[in-house]
Coordinates of C-alpha atoms and ligand atoms in Angstrom, one line a residue:
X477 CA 79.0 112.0 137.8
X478 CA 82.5 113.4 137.4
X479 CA 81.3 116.2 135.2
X480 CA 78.9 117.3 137.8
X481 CA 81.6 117.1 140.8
X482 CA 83.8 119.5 138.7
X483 CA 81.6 121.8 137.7
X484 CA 80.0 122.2 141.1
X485 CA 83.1 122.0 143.3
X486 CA 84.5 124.9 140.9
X487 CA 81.2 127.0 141.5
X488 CA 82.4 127.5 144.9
X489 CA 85.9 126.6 144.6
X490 CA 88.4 128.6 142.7
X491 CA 90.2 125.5 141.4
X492 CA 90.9 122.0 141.9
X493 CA 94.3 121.9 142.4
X494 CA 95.1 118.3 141.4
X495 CA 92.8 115.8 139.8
X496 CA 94.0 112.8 141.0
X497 CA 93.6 113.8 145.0
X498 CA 90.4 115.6 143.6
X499 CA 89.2 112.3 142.0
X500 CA 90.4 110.0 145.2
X501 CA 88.2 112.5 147.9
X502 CA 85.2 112.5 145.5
X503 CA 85.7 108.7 144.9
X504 CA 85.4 109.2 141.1
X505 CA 87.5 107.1 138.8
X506 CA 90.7 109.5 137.5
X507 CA 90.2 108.0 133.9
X508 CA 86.7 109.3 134.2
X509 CA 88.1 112.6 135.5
X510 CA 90.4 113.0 133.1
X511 CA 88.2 112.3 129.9
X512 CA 85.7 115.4 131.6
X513 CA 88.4 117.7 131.8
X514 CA 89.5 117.2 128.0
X515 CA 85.7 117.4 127.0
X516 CA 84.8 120.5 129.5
X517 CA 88.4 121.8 128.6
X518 CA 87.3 121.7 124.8
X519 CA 84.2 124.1 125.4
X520 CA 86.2 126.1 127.3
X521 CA 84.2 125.8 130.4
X522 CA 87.3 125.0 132.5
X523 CA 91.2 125.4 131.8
X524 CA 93.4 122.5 133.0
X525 CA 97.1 122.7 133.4
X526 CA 99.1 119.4 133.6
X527 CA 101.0 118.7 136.4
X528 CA 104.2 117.1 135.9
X529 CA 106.5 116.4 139.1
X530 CA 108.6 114.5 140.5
X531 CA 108.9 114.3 144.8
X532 CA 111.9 112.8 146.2
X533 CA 113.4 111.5 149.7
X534 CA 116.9 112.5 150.8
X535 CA 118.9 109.4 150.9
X536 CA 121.2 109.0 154.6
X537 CA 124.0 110.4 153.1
X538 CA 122.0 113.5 151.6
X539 CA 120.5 114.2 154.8
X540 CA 124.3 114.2 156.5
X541 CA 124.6 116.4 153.5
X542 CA 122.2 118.6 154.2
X543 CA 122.7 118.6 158.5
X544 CA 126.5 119.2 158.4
X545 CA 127.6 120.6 154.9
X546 CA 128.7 118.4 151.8
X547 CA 132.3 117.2 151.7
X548 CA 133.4 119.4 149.3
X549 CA 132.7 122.3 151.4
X550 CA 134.5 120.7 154.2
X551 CA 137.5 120.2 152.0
X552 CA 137.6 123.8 150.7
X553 CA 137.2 124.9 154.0
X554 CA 140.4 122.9 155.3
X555 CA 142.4 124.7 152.6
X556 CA 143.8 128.0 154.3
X557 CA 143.0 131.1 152.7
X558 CA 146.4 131.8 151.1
X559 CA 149.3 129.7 150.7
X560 CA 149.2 125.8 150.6
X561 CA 148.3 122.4 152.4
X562 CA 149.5 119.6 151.5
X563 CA 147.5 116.6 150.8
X564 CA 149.0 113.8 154.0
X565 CA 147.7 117.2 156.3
X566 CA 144.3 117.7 154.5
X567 CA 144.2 113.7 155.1
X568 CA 145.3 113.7 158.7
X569 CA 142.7 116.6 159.9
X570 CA 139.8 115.8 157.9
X571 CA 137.4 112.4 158.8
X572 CA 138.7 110.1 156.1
X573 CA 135.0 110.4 154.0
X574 CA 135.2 113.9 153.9
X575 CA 138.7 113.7 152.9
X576 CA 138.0 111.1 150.1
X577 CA 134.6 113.0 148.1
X578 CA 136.1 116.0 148.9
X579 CA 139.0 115.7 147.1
X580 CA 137.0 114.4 143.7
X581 CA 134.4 117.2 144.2
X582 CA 136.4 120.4 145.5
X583 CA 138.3 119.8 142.2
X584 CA 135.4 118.9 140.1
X585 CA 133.8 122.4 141.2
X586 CA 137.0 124.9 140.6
X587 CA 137.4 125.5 144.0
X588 CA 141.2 124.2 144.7
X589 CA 143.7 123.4 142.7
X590 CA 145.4 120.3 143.6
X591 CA 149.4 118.5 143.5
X592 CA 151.4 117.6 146.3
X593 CA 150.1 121.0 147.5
X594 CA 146.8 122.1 147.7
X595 CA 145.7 125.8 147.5
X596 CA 142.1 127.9 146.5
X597 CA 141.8 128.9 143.3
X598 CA 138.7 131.0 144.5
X599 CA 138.1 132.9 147.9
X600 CA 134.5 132.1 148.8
X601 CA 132.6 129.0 147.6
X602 CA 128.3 128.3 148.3
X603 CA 127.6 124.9 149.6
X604 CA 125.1 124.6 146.8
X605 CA 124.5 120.9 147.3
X606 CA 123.5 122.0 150.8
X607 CA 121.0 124.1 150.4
X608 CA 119.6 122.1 147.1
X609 CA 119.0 119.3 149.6
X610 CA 117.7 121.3 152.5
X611 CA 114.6 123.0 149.8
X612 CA 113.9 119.5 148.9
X613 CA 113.5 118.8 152.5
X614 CA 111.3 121.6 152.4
X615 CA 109.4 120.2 149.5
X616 CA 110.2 122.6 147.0
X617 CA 110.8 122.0 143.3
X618 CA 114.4 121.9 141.4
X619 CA 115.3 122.4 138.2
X620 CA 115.7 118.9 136.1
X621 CA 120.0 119.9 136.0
X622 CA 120.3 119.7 139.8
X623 CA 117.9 117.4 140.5
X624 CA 120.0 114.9 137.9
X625 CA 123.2 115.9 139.7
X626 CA 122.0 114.7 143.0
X627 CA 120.2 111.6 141.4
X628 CA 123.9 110.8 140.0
X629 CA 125.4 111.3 143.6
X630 CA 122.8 109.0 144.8
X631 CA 122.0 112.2 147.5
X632 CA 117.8 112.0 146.7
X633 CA 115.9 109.3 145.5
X634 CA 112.2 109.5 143.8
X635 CA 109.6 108.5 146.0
X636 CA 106.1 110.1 144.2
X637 CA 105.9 111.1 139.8
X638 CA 103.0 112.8 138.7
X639 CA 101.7 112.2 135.3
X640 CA 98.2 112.3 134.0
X641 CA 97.5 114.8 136.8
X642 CA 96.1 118.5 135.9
X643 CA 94.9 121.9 137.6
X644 CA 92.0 122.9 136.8
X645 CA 90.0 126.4 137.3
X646 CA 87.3 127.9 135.5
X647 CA 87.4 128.4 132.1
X648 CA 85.6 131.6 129.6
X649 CA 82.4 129.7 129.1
X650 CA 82.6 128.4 132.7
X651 CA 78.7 127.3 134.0
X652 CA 77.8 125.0 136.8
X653 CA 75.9 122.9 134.6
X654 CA 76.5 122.0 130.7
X655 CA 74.5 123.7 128.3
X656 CA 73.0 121.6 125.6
X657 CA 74.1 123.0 122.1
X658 CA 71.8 124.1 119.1
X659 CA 73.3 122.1 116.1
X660 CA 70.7 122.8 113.3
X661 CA 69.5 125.4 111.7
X662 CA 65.9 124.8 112.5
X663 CA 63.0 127.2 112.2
X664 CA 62.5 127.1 115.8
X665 CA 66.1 127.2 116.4
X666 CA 66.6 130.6 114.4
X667 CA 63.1 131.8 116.0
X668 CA 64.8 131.2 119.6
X669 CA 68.1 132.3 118.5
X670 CA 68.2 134.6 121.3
X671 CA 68.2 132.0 123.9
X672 CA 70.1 129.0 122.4
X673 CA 73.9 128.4 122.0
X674 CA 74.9 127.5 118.8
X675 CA 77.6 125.1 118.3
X676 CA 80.4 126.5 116.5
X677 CA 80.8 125.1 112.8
X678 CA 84.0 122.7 112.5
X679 CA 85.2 124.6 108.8
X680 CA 88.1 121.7 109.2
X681 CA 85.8 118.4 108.7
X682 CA 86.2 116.7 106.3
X683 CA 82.9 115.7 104.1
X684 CA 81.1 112.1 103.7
X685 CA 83.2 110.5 101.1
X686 CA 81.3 110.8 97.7
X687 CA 80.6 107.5 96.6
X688 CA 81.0 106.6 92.7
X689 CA 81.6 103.8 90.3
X690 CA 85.1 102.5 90.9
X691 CA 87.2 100.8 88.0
X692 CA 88.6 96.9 88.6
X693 CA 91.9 96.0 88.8
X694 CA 91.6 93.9 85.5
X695 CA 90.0 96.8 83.4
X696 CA 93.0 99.1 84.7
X697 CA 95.4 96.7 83.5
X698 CA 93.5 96.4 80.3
X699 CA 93.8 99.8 79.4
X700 CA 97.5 100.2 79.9
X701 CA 97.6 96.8 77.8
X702 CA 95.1 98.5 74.6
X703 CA 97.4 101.6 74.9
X704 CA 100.3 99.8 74.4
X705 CA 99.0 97.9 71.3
X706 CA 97.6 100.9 70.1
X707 CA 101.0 102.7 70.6
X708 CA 102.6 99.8 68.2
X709 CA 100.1 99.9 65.6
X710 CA 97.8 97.5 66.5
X711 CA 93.8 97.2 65.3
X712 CA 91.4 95.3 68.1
X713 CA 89.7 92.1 67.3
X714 CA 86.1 91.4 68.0
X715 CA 86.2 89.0 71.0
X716 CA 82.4 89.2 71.0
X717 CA 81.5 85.4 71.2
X718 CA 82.2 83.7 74.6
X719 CA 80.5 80.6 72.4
X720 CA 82.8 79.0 70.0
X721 CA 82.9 75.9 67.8
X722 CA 85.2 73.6 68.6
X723 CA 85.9 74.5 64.6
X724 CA 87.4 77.4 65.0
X725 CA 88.8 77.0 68.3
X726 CA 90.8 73.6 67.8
X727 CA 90.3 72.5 64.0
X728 CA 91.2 75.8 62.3
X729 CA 94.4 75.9 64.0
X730 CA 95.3 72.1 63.2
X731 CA 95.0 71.1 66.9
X732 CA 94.1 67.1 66.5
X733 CA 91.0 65.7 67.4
X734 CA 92.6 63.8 69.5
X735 CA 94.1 66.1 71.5
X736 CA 93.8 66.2 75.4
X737 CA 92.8 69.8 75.7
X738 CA 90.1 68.6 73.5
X739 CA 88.7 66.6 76.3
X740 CA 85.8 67.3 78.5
X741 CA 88.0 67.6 81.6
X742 CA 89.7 70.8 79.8
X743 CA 87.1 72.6 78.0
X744 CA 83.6 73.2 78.8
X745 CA 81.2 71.8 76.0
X746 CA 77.7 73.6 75.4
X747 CA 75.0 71.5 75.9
X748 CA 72.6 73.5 74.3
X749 CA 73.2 74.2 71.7
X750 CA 75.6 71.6 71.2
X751 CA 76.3 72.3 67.7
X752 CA 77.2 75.0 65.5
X753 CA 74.7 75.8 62.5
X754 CA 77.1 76.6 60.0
X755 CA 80.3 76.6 58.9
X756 CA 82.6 77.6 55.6
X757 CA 81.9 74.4 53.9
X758 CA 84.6 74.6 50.9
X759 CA 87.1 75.7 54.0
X760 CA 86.2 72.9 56.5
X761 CA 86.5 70.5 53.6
X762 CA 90.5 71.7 53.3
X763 CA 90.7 71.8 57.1
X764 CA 89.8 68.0 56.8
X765 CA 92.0 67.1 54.3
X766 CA 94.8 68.3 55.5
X767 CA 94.2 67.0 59.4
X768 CA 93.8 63.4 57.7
X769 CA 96.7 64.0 54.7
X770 CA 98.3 66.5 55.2
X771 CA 99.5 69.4 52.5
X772 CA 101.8 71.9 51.6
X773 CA 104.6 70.3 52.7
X774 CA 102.6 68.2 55.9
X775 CA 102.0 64.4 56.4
X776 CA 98.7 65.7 58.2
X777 CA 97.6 63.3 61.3
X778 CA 96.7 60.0 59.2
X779 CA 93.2 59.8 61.4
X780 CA 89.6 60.2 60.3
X781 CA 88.6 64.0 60.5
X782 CA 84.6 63.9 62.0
X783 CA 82.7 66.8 61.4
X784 CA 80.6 66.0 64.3
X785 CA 83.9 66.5 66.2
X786 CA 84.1 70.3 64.5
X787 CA 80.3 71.3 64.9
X788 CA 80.6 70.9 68.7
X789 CA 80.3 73.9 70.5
X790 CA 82.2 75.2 73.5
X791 CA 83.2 78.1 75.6
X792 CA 86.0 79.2 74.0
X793 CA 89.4 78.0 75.7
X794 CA 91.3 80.6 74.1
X795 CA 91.3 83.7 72.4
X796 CA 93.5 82.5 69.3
X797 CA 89.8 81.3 68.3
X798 CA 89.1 84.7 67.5
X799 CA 92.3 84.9 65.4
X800 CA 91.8 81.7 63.6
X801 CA 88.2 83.3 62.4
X802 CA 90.1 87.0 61.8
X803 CA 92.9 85.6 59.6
X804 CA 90.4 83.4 57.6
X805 CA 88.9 87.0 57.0
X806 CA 91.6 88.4 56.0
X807 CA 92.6 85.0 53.3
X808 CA 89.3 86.3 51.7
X809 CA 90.8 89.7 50.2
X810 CA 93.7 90.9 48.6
X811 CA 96.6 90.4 51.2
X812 CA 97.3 93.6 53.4
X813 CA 99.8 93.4 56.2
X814 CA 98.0 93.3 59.9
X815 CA 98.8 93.8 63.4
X816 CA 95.6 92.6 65.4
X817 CA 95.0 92.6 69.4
X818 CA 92.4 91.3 71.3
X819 CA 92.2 91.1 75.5
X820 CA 88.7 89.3 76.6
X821 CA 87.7 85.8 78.3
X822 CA 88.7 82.7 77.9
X823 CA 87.2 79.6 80.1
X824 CA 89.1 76.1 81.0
X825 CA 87.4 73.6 82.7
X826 CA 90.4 73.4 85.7
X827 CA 90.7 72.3 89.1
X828 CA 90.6 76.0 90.7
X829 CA 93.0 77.4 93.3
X830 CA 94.8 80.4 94.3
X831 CA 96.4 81.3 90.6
X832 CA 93.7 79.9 88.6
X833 CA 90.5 80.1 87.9
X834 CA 88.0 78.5 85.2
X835 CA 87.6 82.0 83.7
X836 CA 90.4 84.1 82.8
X837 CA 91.1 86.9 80.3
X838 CA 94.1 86.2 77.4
X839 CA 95.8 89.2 75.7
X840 CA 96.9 88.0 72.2
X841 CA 98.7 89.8 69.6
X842 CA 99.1 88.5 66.2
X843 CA 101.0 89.9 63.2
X844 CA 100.9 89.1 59.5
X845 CA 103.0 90.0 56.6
X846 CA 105.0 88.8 53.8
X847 CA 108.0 86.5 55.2
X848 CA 108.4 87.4 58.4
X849 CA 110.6 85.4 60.3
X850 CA 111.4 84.2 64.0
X851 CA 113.7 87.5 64.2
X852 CA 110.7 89.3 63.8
X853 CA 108.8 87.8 66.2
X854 CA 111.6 88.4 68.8
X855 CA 112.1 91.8 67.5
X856 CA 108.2 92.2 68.3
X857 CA 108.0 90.5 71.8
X858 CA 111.2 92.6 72.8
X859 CA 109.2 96.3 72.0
X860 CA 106.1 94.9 73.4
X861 CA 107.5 94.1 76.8
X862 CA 110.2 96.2 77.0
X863 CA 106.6 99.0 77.0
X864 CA 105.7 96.8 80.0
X865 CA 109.2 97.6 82.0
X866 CA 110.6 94.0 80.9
X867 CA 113.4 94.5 79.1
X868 CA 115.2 91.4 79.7
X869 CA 114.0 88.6 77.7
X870 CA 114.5 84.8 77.4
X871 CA 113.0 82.3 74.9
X872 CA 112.5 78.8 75.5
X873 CA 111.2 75.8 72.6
X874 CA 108.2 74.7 73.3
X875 CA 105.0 73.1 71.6
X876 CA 101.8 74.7 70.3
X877 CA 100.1 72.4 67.7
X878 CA 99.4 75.6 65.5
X879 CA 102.9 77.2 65.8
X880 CA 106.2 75.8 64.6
X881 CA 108.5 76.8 66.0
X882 CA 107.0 77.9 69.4
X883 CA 108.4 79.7 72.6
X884 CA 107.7 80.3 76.0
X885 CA 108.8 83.9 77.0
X886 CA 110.6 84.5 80.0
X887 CA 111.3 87.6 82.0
X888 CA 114.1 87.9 84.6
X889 CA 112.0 89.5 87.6
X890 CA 114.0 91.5 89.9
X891 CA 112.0 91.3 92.9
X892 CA 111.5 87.5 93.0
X893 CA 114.8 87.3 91.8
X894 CA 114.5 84.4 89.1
X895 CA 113.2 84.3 85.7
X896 CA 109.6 83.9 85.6
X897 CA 107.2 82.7 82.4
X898 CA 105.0 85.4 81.4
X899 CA 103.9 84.2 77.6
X900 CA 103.5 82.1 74.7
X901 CA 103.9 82.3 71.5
X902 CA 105.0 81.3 67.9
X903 CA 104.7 81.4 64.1
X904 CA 101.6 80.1 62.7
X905 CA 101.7 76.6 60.6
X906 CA 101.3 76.3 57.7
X907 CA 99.2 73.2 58.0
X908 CA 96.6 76.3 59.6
X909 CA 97.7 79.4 57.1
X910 CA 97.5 77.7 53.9
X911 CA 94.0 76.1 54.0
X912 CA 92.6 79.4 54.9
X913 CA 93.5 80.5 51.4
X914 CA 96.6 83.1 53.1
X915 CA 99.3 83.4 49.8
X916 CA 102.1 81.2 50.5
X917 CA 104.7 83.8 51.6
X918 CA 102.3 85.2 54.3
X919 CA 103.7 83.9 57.5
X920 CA 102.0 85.0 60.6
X921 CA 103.4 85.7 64.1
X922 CA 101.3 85.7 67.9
X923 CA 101.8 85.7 71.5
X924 CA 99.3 85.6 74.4
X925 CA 99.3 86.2 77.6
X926 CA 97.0 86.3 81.0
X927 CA 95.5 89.5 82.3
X928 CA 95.3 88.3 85.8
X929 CA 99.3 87.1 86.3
X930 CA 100.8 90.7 85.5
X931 CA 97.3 92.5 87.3
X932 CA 98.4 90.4 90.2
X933 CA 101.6 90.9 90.5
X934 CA 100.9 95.0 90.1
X935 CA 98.3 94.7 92.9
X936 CA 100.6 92.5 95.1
X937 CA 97.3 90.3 95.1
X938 CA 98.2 86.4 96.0
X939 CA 94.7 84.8 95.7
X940 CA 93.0 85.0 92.0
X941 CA 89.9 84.7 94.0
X942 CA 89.9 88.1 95.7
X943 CA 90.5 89.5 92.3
X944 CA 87.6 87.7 90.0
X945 CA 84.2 86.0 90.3
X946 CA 82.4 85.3 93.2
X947 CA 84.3 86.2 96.1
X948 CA 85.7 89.7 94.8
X949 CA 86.6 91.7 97.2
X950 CA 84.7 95.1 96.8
X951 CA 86.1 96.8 99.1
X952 CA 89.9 96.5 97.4
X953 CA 88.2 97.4 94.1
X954 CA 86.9 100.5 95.5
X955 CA 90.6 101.4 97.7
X956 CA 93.3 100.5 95.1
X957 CA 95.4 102.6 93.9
X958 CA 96.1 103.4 90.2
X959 CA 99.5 101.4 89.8
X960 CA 101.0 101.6 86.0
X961 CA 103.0 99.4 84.9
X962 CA 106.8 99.8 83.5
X963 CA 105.9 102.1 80.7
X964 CA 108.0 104.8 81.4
X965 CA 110.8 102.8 79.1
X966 CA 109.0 103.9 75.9
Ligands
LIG1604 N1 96.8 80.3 72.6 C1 98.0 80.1 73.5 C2 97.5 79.8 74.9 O1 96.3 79.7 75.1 C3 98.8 81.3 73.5 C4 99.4 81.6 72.1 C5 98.9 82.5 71.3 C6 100.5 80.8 71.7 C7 99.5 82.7 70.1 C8 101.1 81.0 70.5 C9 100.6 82.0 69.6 O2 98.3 79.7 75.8

């Protein structure tokens, strides 16, 4: 509709001189209007100016203005040509308005120079505000300085703004109708070339976005995490059994049988298989003695050790599992100092929320040697973290039943402004070492940690949810960005 008004009214026209009367006489809609223009202006079949102006009224006291002179000209024109007037005579003979903007303006302007006396300080003098008025009355257009001076002595005021509004006239490609583009390079296309406009090729778009694997959150954590163990030393453990005895999972590290976690409510038991199929017998018969009497230096736990108990299988709950098996490894050779890492899943039968979830991955490191000590262990968690951007470092007591002592680590976060835990850890007892067949003086030092707390916190992600299992959000996956952590302290 409105594309057909302007290009016909311009076939005969030689422009439209303002869309919005244009739109009102051809009862169009101006939005309409306008979106034509832009299109028609962008294939250059039409050029459209904007119009931009402002109409105004002269206000009573303009239009005295403009009828009899402004006040200031009256003023400068009771001052005599040479010598003085005084200012009771100026007040006597002029009308007493004149008389009062006269003497603010003619001073304002450089015209007199006033005292007791007043007297010219220039010969002739334009009644500028006169004539500014009378091509406004003429409906003329000012410049944007005078028009503000006569805003500001309240001599005009805006009655009509133009905005939105253009001029239009014919443009290079100018035809009464639009001509439907060629866009492909058809046979038939390039056989009619002759006849057919091409549309010009847009060198500036960009391409469909190429679409590719795109790493998770968790496995770009993961890697910054292996790097850093690698950087200090560390070998990887095989974390390649999601399915664990409860052997090596609780008994191997002198966790009761007893013991809560042990319950159904925390860890998810296999139903089939339910058992295991085999285990070290010589070693599980050391394991038991010293859960029901102790040894090397232990009471034990006084209560029956089943084996039934042992042989149960279950999703592993953590990954010190896989150290428990690694160390009993390494009791079967001569002794050789280790530094071991591992980073997989874990599973904990837990009430699930927005921080935790009934599958989560554990980083663990774990170091053995002749007599290390506590020191050592603090030395160690220092250079690890302090590689992570947390240098500052608090321990806290706590209780592992395979470590003695034990600490929570803490980390003073700057942005939440408190410390925050971010890790366990502890020396390994000797109640666990010893049975394994580890020389006496072999003590053995770990920490563990989540994945998904630090990944989280990089990610500025507040629901676990959106980060793992069903409910990942793809879409986040594919648009993070790469965000490393603190490493730059190494
Ligand atoms: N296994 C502990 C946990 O699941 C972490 C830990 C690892 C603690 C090694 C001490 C030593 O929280």
């Amino acid at each position: 509709m409105a594309e057909e008004a302007i290009l016909g009214f311009l076939q005969n026209n030689d422009e439209i001189a303002h869309s919005g009367y244009f739109a009102a006489e051809h009862n169009l809609d101006h939005e309409e209007v306008k979106n034509v223009i832009k299109s028609l202006q962008a294939f250059r079949y039409i050029e459209a100016k904007v119009l931009k102006r402002e109409f105004f009224n002269l206000t009573d006291e303009g239009k005295k203005y403009a009828a009899e002179g402004s006040p200031e000209f009256h003023f400068f024109s009771a001052v005599p040509e040479e010598g003085t007037i005084s200012m009771d005579d100026l007040q006597r003979i002029l009308d007493p308005f004149v008389f009062d903007v006269g003497s603010k303006q003619a001073p304002k302007k450089k015209w007199v120079a006033m005292g007791q006396q007043v007297s010219r300080t220039v010969q002739h003098v334009e009644d500028k505000v006169k004539e500014m008025l009378l091509q406004i009355q003429q409906g003329l257009e000012l410049d944007q300085e005078s028009l503000k001076s006569l805003k500001y002595r309240k001599l005009i005021i805006l009655t009509e703004k133009w905005s939105g509004y253009s001029e239009v006239k014919k443009g290079p490609n100018y035809a009464p109708e639009r001509r439907s583009l060629a866009t492909d390079l058809t046979r038939e296309n390039l056989q009619n070339w002759q006849e057919l406009d091409f549309k010009e090729y847009n060198v500036n778009a960009k391409g469909q976005p190429v679409d590719s694997g795109h790493l998770h959150p968790l496995l770009k954590v993961r890697k910054q995490f292996k790097d850093i163990f690698c950087q200090m030393g560390f070998e990887e453990m095989p974390t390649n059994n999601f399915v664990e005895s409860s052997f090596w999972n609780f008994d191997a590290l002198f966790q009761p049988q007893q013991h809560p976690a042990r319950d159904s409510h925390d860890t998810f038991f296999l139903k089939a298989p339910s058992t295991t199929r085999e285990l070290p017998e010589d070693y599980v018969a050391r394991v038991k003695q010293v859960h029901e009497s102790g040894g090397f230096g232990s009471r034990g736990y006084n209560c029956e050790w089943k084996r039934e108990e042992a042989n149960k299988n279950l999703l592993r709950t953590h990954t010190t599992a896989v150290s428990s098996r690694m160390l009993y490894e390494l009791a079967k050779g001569p002794f050789t100092p280790k530094k071991y890492y591992s980073i997989d899943r874990v599973f904990r039968n837990e009430a699930v929320d927005k921080t935790h979830l009934a599958e989560f991955h554990q980083i663990e490191g774990v170091v053995c040697d002749r007599g290390l000590t506590l020191g050592d262990l603090i030395g160690v968690l220092q250079e690890f973290f302090s590689r992570l951007g947390m240098s500052e470092l608090r321990f806290k007591p706590a209780y592992n039943p395979y470590t003695e002592p034990s600490m929570e680590i803490f980390s003073y976060h700057a942005g939440l402004e408190k410390w925050v835990e971010i890790g366990n850890s502890g020396m390994f007892r000797p109640e666990m070492l010893r049975p394994m067949g580890l020389p006496e003086d072999v003590r053995v030092i770990a920490w563990g940690l989540s994945l998904e707390r630090p990944t989280m916190i990089l990610y500025e992600c507040d629901n676990i949810r959106e980060l793992f299992g069903h409910k990942v959000d793809l879409k986040k996956v594919k648009e993070n960005p790469l965000c490393r952590i603190g490493i730059e302290s190494i």
